[in-house]
Short mmCIF file of C-alpha atoms in Angstrom, two decimals:
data_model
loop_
_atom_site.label_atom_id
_atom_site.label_comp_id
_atom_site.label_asym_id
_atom_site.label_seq_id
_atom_site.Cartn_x
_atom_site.Cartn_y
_atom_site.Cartn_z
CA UNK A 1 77.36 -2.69 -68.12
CA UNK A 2 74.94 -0.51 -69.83
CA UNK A 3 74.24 -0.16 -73.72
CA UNK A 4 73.95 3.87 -75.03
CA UNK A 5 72.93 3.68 -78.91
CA UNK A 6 74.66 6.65 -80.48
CA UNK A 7 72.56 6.86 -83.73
CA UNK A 8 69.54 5.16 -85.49
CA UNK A 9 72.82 3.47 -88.12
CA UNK A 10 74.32 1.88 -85.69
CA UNK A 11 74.85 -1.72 -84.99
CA UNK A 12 75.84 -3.05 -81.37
CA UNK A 13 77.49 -6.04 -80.16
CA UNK A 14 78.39 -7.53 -77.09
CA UNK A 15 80.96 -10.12 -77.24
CA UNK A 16 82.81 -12.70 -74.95
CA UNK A 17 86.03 -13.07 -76.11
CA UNK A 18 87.37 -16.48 -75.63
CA UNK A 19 83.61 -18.21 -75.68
CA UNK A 20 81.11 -18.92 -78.43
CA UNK A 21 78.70 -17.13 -77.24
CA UNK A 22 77.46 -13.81 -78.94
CA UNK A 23 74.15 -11.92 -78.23
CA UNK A 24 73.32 -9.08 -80.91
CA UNK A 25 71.15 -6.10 -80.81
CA UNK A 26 69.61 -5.52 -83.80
CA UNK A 27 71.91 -7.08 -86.90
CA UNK A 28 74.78 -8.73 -85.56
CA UNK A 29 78.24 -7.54 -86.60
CA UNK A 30 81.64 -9.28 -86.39
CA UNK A 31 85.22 -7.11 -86.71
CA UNK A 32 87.35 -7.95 -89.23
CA UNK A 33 89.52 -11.15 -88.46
CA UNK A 34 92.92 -8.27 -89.36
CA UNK A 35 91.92 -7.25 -85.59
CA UNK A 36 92.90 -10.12 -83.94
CA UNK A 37 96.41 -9.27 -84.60
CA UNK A 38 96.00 -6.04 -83.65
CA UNK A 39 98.92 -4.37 -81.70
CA UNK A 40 97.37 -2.15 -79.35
CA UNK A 41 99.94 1.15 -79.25
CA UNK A 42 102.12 2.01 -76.62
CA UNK A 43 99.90 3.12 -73.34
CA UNK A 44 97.28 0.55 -73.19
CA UNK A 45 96.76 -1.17 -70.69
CA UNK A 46 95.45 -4.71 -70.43
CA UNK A 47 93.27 -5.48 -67.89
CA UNK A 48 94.93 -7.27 -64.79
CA UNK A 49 94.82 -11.36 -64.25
CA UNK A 50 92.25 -12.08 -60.63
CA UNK A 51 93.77 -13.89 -58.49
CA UNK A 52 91.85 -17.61 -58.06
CA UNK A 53 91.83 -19.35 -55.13
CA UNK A 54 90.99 -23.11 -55.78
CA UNK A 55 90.18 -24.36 -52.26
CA UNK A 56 87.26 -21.02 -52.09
CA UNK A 57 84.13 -22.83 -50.64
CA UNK A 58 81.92 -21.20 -53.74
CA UNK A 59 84.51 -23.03 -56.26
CA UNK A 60 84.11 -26.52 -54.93
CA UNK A 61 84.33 -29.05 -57.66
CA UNK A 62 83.28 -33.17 -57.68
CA UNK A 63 86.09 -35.40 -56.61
CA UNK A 64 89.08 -35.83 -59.42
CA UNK A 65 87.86 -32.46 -61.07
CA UNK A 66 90.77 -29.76 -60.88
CA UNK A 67 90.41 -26.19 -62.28
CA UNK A 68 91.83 -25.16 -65.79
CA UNK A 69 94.19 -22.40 -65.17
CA UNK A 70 92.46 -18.40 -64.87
CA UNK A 71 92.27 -16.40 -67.78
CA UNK A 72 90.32 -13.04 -68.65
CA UNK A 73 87.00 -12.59 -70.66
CA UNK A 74 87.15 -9.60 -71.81
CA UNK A 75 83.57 -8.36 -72.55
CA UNK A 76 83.41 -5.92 -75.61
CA UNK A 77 80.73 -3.71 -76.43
CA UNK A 78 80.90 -2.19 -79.59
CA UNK A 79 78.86 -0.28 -81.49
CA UNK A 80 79.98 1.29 -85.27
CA UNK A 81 78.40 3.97 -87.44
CA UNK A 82 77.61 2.10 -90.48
CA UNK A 83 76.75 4.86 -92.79
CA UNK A 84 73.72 5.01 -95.02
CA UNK A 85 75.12 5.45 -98.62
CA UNK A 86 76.14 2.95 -101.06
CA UNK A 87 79.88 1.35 -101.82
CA UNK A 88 82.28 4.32 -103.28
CA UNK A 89 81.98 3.89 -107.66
CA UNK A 90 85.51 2.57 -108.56
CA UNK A 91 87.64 5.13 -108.75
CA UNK A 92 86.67 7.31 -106.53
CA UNK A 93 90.19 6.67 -104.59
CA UNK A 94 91.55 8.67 -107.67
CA UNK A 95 92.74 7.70 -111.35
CA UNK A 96 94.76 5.09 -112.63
CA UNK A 97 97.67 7.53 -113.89
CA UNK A 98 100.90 7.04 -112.84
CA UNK A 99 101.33 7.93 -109.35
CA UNK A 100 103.76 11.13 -108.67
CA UNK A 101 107.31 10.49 -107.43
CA UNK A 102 106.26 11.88 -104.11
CA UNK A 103 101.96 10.16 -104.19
CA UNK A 104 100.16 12.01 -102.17
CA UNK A 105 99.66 10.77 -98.66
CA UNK A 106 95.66 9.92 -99.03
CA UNK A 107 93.75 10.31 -102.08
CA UNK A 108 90.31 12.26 -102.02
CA UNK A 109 87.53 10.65 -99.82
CA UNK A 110 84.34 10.02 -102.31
CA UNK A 111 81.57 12.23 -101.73
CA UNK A 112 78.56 11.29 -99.99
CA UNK A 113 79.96 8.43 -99.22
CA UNK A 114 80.79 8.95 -95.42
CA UNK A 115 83.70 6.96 -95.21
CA UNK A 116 84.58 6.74 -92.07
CA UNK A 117 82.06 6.50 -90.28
CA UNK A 118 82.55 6.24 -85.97
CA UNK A 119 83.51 3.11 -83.56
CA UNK A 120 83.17 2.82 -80.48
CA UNK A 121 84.72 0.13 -78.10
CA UNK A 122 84.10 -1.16 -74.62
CA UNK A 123 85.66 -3.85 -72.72
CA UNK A 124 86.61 -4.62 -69.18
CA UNK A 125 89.88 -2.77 -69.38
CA UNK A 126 89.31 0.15 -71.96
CA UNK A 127 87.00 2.54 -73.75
CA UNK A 128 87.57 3.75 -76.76
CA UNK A 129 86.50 5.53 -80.02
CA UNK A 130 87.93 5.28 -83.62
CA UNK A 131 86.74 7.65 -86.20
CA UNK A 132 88.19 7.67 -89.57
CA UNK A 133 90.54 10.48 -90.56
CA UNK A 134 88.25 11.07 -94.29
CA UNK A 135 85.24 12.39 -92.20
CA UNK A 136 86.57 14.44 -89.39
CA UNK A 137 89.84 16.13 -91.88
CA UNK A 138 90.17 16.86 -95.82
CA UNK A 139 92.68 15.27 -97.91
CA UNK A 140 96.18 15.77 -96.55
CA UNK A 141 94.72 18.36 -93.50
CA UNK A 142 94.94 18.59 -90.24
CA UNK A 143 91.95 21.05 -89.53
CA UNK A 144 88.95 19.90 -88.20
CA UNK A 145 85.80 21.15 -89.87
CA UNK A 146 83.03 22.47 -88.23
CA UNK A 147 80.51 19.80 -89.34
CA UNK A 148 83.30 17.30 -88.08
CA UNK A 149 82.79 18.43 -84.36
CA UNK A 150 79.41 16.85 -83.93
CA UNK A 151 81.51 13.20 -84.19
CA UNK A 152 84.08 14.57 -81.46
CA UNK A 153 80.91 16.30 -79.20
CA UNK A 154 79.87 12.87 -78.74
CA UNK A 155 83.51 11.60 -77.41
CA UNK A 156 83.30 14.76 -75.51
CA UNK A 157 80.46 13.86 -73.64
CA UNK A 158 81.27 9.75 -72.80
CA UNK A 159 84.52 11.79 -71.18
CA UNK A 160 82.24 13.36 -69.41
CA UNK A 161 80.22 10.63 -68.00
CA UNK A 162 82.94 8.20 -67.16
CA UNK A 163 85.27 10.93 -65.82
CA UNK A 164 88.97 9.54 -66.94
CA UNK A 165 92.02 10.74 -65.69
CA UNK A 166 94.04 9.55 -68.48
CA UNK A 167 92.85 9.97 -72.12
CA UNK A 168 94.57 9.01 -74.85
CA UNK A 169 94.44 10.53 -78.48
CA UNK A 170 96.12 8.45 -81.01
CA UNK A 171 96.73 9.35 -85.10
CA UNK A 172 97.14 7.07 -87.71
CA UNK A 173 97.70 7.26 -91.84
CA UNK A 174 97.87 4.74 -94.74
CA UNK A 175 101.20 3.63 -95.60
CA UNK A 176 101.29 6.10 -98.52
CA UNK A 177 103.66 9.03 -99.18
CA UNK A 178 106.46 9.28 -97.04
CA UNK A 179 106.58 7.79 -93.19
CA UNK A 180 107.99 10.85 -92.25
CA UNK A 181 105.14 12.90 -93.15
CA UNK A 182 102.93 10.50 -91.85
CA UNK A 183 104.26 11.47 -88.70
CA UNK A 184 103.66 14.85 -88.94
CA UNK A 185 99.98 14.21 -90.31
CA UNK A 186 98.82 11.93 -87.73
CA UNK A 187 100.56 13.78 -85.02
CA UNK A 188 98.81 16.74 -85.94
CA UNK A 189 95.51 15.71 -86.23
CA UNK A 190 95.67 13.94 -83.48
CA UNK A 191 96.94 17.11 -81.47
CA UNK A 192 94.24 19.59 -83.09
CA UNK A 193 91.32 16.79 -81.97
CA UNK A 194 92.50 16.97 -78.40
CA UNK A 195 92.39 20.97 -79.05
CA UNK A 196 88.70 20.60 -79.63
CA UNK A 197 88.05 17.68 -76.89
CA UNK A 198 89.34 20.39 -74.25
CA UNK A 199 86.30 22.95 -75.46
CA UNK A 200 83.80 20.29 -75.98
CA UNK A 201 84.42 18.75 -72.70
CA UNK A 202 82.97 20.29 -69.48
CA UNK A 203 85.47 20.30 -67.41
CA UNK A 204 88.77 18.87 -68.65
CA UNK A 205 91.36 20.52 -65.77
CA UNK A 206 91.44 16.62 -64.03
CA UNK A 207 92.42 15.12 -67.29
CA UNK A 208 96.20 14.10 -68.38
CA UNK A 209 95.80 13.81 -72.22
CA UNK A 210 98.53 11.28 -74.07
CA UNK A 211 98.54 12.62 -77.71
CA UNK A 212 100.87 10.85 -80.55
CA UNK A 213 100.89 10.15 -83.87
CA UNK A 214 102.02 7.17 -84.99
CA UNK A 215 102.00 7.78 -89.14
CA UNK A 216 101.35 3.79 -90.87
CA UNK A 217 102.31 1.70 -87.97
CA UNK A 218 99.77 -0.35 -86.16
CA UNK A 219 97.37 -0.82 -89.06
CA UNK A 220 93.79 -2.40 -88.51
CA UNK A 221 93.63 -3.31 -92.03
CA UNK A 222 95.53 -4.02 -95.13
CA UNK A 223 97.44 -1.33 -96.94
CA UNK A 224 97.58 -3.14 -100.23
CA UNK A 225 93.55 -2.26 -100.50
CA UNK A 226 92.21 1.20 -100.69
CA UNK A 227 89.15 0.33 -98.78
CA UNK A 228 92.04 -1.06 -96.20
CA UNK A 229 93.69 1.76 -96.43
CA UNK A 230 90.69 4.48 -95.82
CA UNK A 231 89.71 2.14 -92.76
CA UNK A 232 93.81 2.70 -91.58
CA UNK A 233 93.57 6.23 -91.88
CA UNK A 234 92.33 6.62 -88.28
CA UNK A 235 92.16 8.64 -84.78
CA UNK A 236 91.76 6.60 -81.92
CA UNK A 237 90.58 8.09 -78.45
CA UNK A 238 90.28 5.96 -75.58
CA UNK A 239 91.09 5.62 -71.69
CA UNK A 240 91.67 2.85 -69.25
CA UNK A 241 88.14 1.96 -67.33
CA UNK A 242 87.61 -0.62 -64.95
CA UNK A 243 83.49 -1.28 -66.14
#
């Protein structure tokens, strides 16, 4: 496997999940233990078991030693956008007011702050990209801005390098407001970020797209915080790869 920085604020990491071992490039960083119970979303798919054969001449082992039974390493490459501002002032989530009957879905991103900043994921049996929801839509939208497309214009062109047949294009919200119209938010964004994907992308005609939105389900983080919930507020883009 190959490393491709994306950006002079970026951090990678190349991990062996299941070992001790981890090698950084440049200042090492660790996901968030809330990952490890991560529930990948319906069309991922995990990368298939080898099949060992114990008696192959290049696995001989000393008398009395027997093999431990086969598992999968899965080797992740990641490498995140950290951002270059400082932490968001207090209340820049909103006020302390009474909330409405009806809160509004997401509060407004802080300013300068970058929020979201980009993720990007590789292991043995998928590639994918988060970017969070405050930087590529405004508060409660669904359109993309034109700033926004520079994020995407990167996905756009790993799609074009590794040439899937399958991509998917996932949304996600916080778990405030209604689920209903977290369904209708996500769903949406995600379907307008496939809608600029297909002009980014050189030639998309070979590629099936999966596009849902899956409103607060699946979170990454916890909902209770609002630094939680910014990081839920997500769209994932990924696609099954064999590297």
């Amino acid at each position: 496997m190959t490393y491709r920085p994306l950006g002079p604020a970026r951090v990678s990491l190349v991990a062996a999940v299941g070992t001790v071992a981890v090698l950084g490039l440049s200042t090492p960083a660790l996901a968030d233990d809330a990952e490890d119970d991560y529930q990948q979303p319906p069309g991922y798919e995990a990368p298939a078991v080898p099949d060992i054969d114990a008696n192959a001449p290049g696995l001989m082992l000393g008398d009395g030693a027997t093999l431990a039974e086969p598992r999968v390493l899965d080797i992740k490459f990641i490498t995140e956008d950290l951002g270059s501002a400082a932490d968001p002032p207090p209340n820049s989530g909103g006020n302390n007011e009474d909330p409405p009957a009806d809160p509004d879905p997401e509060p407004d991103p802080s300013p300068g702050t970058g929020g979201g900043e980009q993720r990007e994921e590789r292991t043995g049996g998928q590639h994918k990209f988060t970017l969070q929801t405050d930087v590529v839509f405004g508060k409660n939208s669904d359109e993309i801005s034109e700033e926004s497309r520079a994020a995407l214009a990167e996905v756009a062109a790993a799609i074009d390098e590794y040439q899937p047949e399958q991509v998917n294009v996932f949304g996600f919200t916080d778990n405030l407001g209604s689920y209903e119209n977290g369904v209708t938010l996500s769903a949406n964004r995600a379907r307008n970020t496939q809608t600029v994907l297909l002009e980014l992308i050189a030639d998309p005609s070979g590629i099936s797209f999966n596009v849902r939105g899956y409103s607060e389900d699946y979170p990454l983080y916890d909902n209770e915080t609002e630094e939680g919930r910014q990081k839920n507020r997500r769209v994932e883009i990924s696609w099954p790869s064999g590297n």
